[in-house]
XYZ file of C-alpha atoms in Angstrom:
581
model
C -93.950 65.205 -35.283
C -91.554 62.088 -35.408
C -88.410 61.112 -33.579
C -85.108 62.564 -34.363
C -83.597 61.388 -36.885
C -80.395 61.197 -34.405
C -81.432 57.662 -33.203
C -82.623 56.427 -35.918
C -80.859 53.954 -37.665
C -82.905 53.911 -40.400
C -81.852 56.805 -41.690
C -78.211 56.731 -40.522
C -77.114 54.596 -43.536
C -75.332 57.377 -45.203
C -72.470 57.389 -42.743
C -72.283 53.457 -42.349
C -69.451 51.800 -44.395
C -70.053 50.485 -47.684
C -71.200 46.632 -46.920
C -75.226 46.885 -47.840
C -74.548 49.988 -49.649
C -76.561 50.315 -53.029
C -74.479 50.918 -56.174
C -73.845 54.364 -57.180
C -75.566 54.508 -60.215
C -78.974 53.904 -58.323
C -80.571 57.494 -57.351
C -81.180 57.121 -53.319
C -84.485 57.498 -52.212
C -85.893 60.780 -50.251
C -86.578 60.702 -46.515
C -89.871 59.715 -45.583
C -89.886 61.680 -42.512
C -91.958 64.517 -42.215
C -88.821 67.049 -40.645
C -86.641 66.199 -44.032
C -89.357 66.939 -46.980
C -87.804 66.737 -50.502
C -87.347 69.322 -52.463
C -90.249 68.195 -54.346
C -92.627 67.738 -51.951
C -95.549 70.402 -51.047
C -94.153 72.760 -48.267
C -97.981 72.822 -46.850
C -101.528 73.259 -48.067
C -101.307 77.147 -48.300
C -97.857 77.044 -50.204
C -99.424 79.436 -52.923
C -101.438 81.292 -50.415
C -100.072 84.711 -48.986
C -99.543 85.022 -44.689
C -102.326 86.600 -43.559
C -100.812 87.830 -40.189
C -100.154 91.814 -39.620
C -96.194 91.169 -39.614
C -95.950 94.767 -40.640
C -97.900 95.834 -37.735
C -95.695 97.606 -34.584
C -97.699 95.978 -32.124
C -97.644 92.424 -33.459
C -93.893 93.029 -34.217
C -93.335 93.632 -30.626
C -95.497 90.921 -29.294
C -93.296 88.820 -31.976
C -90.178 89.756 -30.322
C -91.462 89.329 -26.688
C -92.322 85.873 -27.602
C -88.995 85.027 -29.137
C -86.621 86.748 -25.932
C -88.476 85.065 -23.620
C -88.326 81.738 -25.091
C -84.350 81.635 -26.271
C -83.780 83.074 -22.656
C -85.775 80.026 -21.413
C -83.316 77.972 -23.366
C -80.170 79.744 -22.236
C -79.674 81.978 -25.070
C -78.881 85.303 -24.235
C -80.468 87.996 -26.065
C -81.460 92.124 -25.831
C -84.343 93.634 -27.280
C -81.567 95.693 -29.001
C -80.733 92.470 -30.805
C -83.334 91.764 -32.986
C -84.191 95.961 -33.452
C -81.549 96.242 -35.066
C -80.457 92.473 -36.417
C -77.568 91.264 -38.178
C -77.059 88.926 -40.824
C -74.633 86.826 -38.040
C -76.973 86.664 -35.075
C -79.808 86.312 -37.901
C -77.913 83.344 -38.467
C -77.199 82.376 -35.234
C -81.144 82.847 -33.720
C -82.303 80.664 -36.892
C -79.472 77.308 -36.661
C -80.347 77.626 -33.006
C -84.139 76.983 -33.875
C -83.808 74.666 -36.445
C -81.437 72.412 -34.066
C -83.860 72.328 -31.413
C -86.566 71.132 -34.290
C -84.259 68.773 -35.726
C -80.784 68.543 -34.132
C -79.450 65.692 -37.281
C -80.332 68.632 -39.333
C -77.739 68.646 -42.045
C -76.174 72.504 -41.427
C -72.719 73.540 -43.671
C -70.510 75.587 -41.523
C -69.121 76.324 -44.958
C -72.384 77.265 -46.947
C -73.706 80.524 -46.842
C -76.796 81.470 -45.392
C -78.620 81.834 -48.851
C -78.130 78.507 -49.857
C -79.159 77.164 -46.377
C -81.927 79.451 -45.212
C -85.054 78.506 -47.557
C -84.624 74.485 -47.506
C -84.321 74.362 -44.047
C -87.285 76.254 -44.221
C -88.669 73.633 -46.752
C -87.803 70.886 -44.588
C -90.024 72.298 -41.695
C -93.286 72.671 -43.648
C -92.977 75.984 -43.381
C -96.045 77.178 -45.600
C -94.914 81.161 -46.681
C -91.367 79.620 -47.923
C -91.977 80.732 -51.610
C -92.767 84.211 -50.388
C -88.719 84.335 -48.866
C -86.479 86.033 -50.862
C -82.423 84.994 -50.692
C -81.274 89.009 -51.341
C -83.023 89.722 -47.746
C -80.572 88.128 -45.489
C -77.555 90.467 -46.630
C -79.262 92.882 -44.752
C -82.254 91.673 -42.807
C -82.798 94.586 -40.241
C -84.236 96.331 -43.260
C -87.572 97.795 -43.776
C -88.714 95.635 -46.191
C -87.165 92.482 -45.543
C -87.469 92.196 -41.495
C -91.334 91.875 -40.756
C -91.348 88.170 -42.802
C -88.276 87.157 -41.401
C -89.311 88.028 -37.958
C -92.727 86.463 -38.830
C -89.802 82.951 -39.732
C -88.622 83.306 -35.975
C -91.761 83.838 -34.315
C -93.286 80.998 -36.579
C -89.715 78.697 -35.632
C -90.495 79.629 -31.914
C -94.298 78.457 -31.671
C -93.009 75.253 -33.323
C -90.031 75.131 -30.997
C -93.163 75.706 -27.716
C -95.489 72.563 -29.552
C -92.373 70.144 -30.435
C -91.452 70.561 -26.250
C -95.047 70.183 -25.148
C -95.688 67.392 -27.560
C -92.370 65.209 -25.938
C -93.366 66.367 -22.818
C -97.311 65.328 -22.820
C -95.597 61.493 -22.949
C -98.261 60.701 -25.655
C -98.337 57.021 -26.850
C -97.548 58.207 -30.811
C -94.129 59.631 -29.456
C -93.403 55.684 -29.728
C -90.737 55.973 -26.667
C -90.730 52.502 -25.241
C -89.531 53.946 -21.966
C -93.158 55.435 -21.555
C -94.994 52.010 -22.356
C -95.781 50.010 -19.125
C -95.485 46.164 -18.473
C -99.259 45.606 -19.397
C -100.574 47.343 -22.661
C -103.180 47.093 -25.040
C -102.353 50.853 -27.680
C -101.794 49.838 -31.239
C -99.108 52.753 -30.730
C -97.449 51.123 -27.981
C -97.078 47.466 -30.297
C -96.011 49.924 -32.734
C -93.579 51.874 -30.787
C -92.401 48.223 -29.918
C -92.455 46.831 -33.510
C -90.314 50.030 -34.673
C -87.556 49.413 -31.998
C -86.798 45.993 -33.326
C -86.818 46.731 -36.797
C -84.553 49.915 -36.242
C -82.145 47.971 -34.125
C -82.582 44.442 -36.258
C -81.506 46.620 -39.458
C -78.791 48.201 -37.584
C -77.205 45.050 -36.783
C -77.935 43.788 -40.459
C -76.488 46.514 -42.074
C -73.287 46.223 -39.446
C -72.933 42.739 -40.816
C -75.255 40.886 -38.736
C -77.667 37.461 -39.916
C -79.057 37.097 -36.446
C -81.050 39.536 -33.922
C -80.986 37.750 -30.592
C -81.011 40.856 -28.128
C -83.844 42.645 -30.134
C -85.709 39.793 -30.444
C -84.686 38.361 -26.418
C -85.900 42.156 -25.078
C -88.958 42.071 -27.672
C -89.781 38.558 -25.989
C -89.042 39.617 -22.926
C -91.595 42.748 -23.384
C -94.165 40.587 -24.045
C -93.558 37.870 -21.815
C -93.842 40.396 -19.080
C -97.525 41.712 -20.541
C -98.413 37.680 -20.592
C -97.134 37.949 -17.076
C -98.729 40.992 -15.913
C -102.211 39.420 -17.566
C -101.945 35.948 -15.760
C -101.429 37.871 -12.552
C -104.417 39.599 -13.117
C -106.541 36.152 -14.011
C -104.985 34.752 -11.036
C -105.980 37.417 -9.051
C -109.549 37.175 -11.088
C -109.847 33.352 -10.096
C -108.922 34.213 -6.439
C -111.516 37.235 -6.209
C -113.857 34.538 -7.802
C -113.201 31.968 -5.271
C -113.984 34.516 -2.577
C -117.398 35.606 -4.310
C -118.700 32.214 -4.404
C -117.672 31.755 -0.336
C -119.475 34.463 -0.348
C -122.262 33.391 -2.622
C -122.476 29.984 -0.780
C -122.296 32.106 3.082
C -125.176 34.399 1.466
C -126.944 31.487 0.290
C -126.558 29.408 3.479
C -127.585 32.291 5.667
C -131.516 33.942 6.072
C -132.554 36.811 3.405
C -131.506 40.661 5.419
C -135.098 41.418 4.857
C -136.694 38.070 7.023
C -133.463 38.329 10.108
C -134.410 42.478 10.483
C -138.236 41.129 10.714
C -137.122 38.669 13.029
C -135.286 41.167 15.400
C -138.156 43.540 14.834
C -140.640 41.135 16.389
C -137.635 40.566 19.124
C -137.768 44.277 19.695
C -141.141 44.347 19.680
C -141.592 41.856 22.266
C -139.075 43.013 24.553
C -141.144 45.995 24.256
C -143.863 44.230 25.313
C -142.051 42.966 27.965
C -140.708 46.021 29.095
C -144.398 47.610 29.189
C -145.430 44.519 31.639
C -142.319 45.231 34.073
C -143.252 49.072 33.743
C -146.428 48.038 34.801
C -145.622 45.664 37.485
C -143.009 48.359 38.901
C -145.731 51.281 39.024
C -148.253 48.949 40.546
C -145.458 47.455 43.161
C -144.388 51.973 43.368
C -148.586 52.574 44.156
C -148.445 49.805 46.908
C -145.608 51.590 48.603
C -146.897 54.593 48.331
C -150.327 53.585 49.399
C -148.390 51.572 52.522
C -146.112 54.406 53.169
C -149.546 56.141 53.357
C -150.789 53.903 56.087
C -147.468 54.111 58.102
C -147.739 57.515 58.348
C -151.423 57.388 59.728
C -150.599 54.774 62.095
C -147.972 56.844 63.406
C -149.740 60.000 63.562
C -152.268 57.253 65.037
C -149.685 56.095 67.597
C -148.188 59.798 68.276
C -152.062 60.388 69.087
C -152.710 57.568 71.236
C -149.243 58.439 72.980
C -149.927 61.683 73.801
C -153.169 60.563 74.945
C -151.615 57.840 77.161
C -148.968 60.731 78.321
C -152.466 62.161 79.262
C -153.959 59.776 81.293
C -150.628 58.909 83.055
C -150.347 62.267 84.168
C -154.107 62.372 85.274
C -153.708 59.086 87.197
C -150.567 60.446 88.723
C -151.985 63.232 89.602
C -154.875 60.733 91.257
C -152.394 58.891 92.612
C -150.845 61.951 94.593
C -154.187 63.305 95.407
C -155.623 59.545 96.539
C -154.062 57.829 99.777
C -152.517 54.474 98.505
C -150.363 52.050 100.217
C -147.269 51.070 99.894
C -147.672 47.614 99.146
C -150.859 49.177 96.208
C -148.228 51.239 94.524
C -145.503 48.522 94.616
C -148.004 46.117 92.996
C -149.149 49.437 90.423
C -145.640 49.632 89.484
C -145.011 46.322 89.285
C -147.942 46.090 86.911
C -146.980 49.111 84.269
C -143.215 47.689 83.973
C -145.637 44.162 82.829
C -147.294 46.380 80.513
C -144.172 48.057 79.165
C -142.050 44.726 78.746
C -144.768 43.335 76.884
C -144.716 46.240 74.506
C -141.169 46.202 74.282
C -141.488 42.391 73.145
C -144.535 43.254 70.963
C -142.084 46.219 69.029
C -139.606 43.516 68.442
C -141.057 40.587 67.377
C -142.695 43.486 64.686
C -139.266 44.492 63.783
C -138.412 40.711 62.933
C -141.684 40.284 61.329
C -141.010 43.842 59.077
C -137.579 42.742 58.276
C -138.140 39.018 57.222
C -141.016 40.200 54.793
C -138.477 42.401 53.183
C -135.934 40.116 53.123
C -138.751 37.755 51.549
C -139.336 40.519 49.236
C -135.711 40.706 48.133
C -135.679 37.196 47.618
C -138.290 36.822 45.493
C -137.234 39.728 43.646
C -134.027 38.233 42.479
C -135.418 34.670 41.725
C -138.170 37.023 39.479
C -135.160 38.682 37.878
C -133.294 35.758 36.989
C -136.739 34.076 35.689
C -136.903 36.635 33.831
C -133.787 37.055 32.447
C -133.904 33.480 31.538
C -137.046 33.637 29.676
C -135.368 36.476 27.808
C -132.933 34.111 26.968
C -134.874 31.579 25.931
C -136.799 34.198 23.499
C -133.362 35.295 22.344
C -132.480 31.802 21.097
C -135.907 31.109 19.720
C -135.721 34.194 17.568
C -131.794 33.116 16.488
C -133.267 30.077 15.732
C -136.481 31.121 13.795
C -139.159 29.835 15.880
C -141.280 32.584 16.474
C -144.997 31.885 15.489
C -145.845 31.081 12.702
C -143.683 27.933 12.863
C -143.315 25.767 9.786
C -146.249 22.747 9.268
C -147.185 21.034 11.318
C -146.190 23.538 14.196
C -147.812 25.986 12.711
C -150.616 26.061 15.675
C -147.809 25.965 18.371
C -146.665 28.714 20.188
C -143.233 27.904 21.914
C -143.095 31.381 24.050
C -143.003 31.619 27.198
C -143.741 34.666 29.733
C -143.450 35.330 33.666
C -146.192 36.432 35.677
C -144.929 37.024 39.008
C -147.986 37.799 40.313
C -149.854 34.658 40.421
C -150.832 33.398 43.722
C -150.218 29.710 42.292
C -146.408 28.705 41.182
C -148.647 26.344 38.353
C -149.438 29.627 36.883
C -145.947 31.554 36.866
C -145.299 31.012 33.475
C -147.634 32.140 30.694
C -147.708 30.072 27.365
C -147.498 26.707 26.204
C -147.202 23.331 29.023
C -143.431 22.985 28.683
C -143.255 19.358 29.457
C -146.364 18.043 27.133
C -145.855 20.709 24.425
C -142.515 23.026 24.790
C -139.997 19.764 25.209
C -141.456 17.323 23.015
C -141.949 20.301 19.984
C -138.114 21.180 19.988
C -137.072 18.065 19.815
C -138.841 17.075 16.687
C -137.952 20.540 15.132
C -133.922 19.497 16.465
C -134.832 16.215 14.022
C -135.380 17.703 11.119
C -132.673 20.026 11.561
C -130.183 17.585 11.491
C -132.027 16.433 8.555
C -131.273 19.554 6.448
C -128.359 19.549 7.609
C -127.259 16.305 5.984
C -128.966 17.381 2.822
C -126.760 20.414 2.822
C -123.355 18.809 2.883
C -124.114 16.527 0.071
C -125.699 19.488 -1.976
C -121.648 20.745 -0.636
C -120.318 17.855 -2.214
C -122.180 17.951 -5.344
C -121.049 21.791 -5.672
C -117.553 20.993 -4.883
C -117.490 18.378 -7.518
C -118.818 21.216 -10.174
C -115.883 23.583 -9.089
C -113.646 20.897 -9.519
C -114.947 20.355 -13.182
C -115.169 24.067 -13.689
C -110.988 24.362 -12.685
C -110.382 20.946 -14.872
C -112.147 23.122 -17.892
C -109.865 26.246 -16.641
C -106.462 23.898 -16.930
C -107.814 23.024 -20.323
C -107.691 26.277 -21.743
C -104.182 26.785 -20.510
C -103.483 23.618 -22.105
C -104.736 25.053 -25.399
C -102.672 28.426 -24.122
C -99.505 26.231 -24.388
C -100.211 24.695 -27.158
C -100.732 28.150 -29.362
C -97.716 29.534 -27.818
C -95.974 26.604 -29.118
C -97.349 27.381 -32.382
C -96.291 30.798 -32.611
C -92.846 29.354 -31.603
C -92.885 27.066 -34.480
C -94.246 30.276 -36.863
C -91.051 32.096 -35.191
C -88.948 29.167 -36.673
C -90.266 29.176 -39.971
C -89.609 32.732 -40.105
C -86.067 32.415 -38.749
C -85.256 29.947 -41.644
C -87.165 32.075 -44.290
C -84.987 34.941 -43.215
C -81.847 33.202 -43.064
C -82.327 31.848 -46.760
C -83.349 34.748 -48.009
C -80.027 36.226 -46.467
C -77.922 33.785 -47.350
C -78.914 34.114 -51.441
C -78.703 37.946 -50.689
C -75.088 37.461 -49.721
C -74.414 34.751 -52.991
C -76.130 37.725 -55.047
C -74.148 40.514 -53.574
C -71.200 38.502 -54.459
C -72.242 37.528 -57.999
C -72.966 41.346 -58.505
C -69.261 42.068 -57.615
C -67.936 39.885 -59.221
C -69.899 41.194 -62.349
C -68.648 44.595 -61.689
C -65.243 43.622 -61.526
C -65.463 41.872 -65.511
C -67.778 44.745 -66.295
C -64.252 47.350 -64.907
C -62.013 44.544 -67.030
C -64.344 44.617 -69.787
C -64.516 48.388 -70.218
C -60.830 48.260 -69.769
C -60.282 45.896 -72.588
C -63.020 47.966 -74.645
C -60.894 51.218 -74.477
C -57.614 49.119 -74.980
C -59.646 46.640 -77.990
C -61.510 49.720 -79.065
C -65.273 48.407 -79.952
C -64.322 45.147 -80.682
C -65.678 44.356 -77.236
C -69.000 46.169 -77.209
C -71.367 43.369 -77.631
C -69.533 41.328 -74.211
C -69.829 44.913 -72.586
C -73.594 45.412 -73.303
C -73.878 41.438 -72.431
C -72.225 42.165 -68.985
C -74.197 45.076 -68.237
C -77.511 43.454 -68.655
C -76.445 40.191 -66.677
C -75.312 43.175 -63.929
C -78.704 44.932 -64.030
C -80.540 41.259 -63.724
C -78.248 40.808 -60.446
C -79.064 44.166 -59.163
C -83.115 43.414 -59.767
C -82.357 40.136 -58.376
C -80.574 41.562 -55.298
C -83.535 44.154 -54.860
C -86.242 41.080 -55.400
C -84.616 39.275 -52.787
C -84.603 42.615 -50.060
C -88.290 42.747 -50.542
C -88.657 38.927 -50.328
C -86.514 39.524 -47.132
C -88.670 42.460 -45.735
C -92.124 40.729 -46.661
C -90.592 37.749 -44.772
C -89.966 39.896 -41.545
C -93.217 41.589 -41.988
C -95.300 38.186 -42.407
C -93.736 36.989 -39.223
C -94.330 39.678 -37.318
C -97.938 39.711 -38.263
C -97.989 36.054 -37.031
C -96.816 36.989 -34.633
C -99.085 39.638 -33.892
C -101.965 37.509 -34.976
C -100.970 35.104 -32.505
C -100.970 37.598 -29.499
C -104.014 38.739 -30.487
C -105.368 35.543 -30.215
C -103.601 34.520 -26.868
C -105.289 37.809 -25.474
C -108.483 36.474 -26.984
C -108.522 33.341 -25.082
C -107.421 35.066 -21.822
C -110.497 37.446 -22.201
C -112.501 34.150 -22.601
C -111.317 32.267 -19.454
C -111.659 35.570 -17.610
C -115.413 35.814 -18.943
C -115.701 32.321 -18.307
C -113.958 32.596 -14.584
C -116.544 35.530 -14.090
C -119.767 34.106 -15.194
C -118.942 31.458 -12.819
């Protein structure tokens, strides 16, 4: 399948006026589209062969004529089953144009002719391969026994071709060659094609109208590919930016610890605050069995005291009842009474000062439990930032024997032995400030390994502006290849135009000359057969001078082509390039 021959202009040079035209005494060339075979060509590779489908069949008839109502009413035609049962040669006629417009809608059709002289080249000049088996003496009456099976089998064959022609153009296939279809960046040979054939079709319109130059062909064929040379350096710039981010990357990957040695790191964290953890668990259920065991011994003592209370209770109420059985004085009891509210101030005194004792040990006790908390929460800290900083044991040399750790044991009876670990002034201090030194070291070492890596990527983009240079300079080329062709095509034109001219002016003394033959009688033959021979060396001249013309156009556009090629070839090469960088 190939575009209609509607917009082609190509093929439209019949109806154009006569500037371009050939002489008449040249035979015109066929078509070489496939919808308008010559009647010479092979109508398919089974044009001898015989159809092999059931057509006389009353089942595949009627599955032929389902298929053909259902897709003409899909089109808009209106049709009965009553219709094609009983046909006639006018909607025969009808049905078939119909088809064969929708195939081909510049298909040549006679209102004039008769279907006989129309029906079996048509059918020729749609490759339809049982066109020898048709017979002209069936369309007088082609509802007839014999005659209606193959031309229904025609229909139904015009009908499948109609279904594949509309879901060929709609499948938007890159060998449909419709430039609407082909996007701003492309790389199908179809779509250059598709591209190629545009120009030439509209270039040749415009020459055969007249025309010597092409600019809007060739302004929208430059302005195709200048937006593909667009759409590609947007891509490399976006390339060059994505690689600009991957080697931040690279260099943030490279400046940072491997994953493998900062989850080992935070293990050992982990596993130390583990440890930790253990040693407050433990602290806490010792400090929970010394409650206990002291809430243990407050309870005794107070059962104790109850005891002793009641027991007290006792023996006051014995030595009262002494006291009322015994004769005492007034001044005795006076000094007896005098003596128990002694004994009972005293123990009032002795109950305080033990509340005052009770409560400053706990507040003690809260005290020291916050200043233990905020030890430890400090030494956590600490251990945080020696694990950011990578100086858990082992420590590079010479450290290697130094442990800079540090842990809180609250329960030392000495503050010299509250922390656990290395002496902080003799070993701790002095340690991390020589590790601090060398530090800053690498760190000095690492911005002028920077600098030397920025200096690379500045080489690496002067290499990059290079290549566009040499970009330029092959554009520049092509331009001048352009040029050349321009000026090949323009001479090539212009002696065209002085052979055209020389060729009518030779057929004007070849009409005088056969004018004065018929009045001079054959006096004159010898200047006649002269004449003709100078006009046929014009005419091969003329034709040598088309090709030279058409080789000209084709040259160029392979430089042309070449040259693209090549431009995409040194884009792939920076991109590579950008890449493996």
């Amino acid at each position: 399948m190939m575009r209609s021959q509607a917009g082609n202009p190509l093929l439209m040079s019949a109806s154009k006026p006569n500037v371009g035209r050939t002489p008449l005494n040249n035979v015109r060339r066929g078509s070489m589209w496939p919808g308008q075979a010559g009647p010479s060509q092979a109508t398919g590779p089974q044009a001898s062969g015989k159809d092999p489908r059931p057509l006389r069949e009353k089942s595949y008839q009627a599955l032929m004529r389902r298929d053909i109502i259902e897709y003409l009413r899909s089109c808009g035609m209106e049709i009965t089953n009553a219709t094609l049962a009983n046909i006639t040669a006018k909607d025969f006629r009808s049905i078939f144009n119909y088809l064969i417009q929708i195939l081909d809608p510049a298909y040549p059709f006679n209102p004039g002719a008769r279907l006989e002289e129309e029906f079996v080249p048509a059918l020729k000049a749609q490759r339809y391969p049982y066109a020898h088996t048709i017979s002209n003496n069936w369309l007088a009456a082609p509802a007839s026994m014999h005659s209606w099976p193959s031309l229904l089998g025609v229909l139904h064959w015009l009908v499948e071709l109609c279904k594949l022609k509309e879901h060929y153009v709609k499948s938007s296939h890159p060998t449909l060659q419709l430039t609407a279809n082909i996007p701003d960046e492309f790389d199908s040979v179809y779509e250059h094609r598709a591209l190629a054939f545009e120009y030439y079709a509209n270039s040749y319109a415009m020459w055969l109208e007249g025309a010597d130059d092409f600019p809007e062909p060739t302004q929208e064929l430059e302005e195709r590919y200048a937006r593909k040379v667009e759409k590609v350096q947007q891509e490399l710039d976006e390339i060059n930016k994505q690689t600009v981010a991957a080697r931040e990357q690279l260099k943030e990957l490279r400046a940072s610890a491997d994953p493998i040695t900062k989850l080992l790191e935070q293990n050992k964290l982990l596993k130390s605050d583990s440890v930790k953890m253990r040693g407050i668990l433990d602290v806490k259920a010792k400090k929970k069995g010394k409650l206990q065991n002291e809430i243990l011994d407050l309870k005794a003592t107070l059962l104790k005291n109850e005891s002793d209370l009641e027991q007290l209770h006792a023996e006051h109420e014995k030595y009262m009842g002494i006291v009322r059985t015994q004769n005492l004085s007034l001044e005795e009891v006076q000094q007896m009474n005098t003596s128990y509210e002694t004994l009972t101030r005293t123990t009032e005194e002795l109950k305080t000062k033990l509340l005052e004792a009770q409560r400053a040990v706990h507040s003690t006790e809260i005290a020291v439990t916050h200043r233990s908390t905020a030890a430890e929460e400090a030494l956590d800290a600490y251990e945080n930032l020696l694990a950011t900083l990578g100086l858990f044991p082992p420590l590079q040399p010479p450290w290697e024997d130094i442990d800079l750790s540090l842990q809180l044991n609250t329960a030392a009876g000495d503050t010299r032995d509250l922390l656990v670990g290395a002496d902080v002034n003799k070993v701790v201090l002095p340690t991390l400030e020589e590790i601090a030194a060398r530090k800053r070291a690498e760190r000095a070492a690492l911005e002028n390994e920077k600098m030397q890596l920025d200096d690379a990527l500045e080489r690496v983009t002067l290499a990059c502006e290079n290549l566009e240079d040499e970009n330029g300079q092959l554009q520049n080329k092509a331009d001048a290849i352009n040029e050349q062709a321009d000026n090949l095509r323009d001479a090539a034109q212009q002696e065209a135009y002085v052979a055209s001219q020389e060729a009518s002016r030779l057929e004007r003394e070849l009409a005088h000359a056969r004018t004065v033959a018929l009045a001079n009688g054959m006096g004159v033959k010898s200047k006649l057969s002269a004449l003709q021979i100078s006009y046929k060396e014009q005419i091969e001249k003329v034709d040598r001078l088309k090709e030279q013309t058409i080789h000209a156009i084709v040259k160029s556009s392979e430089d042309i082509a070449e040259m693209k090629k090549e431009v995409a070839q040194h884009l792939n090469e920076m991109r590579e390039f950008a890449e493996a960088d």
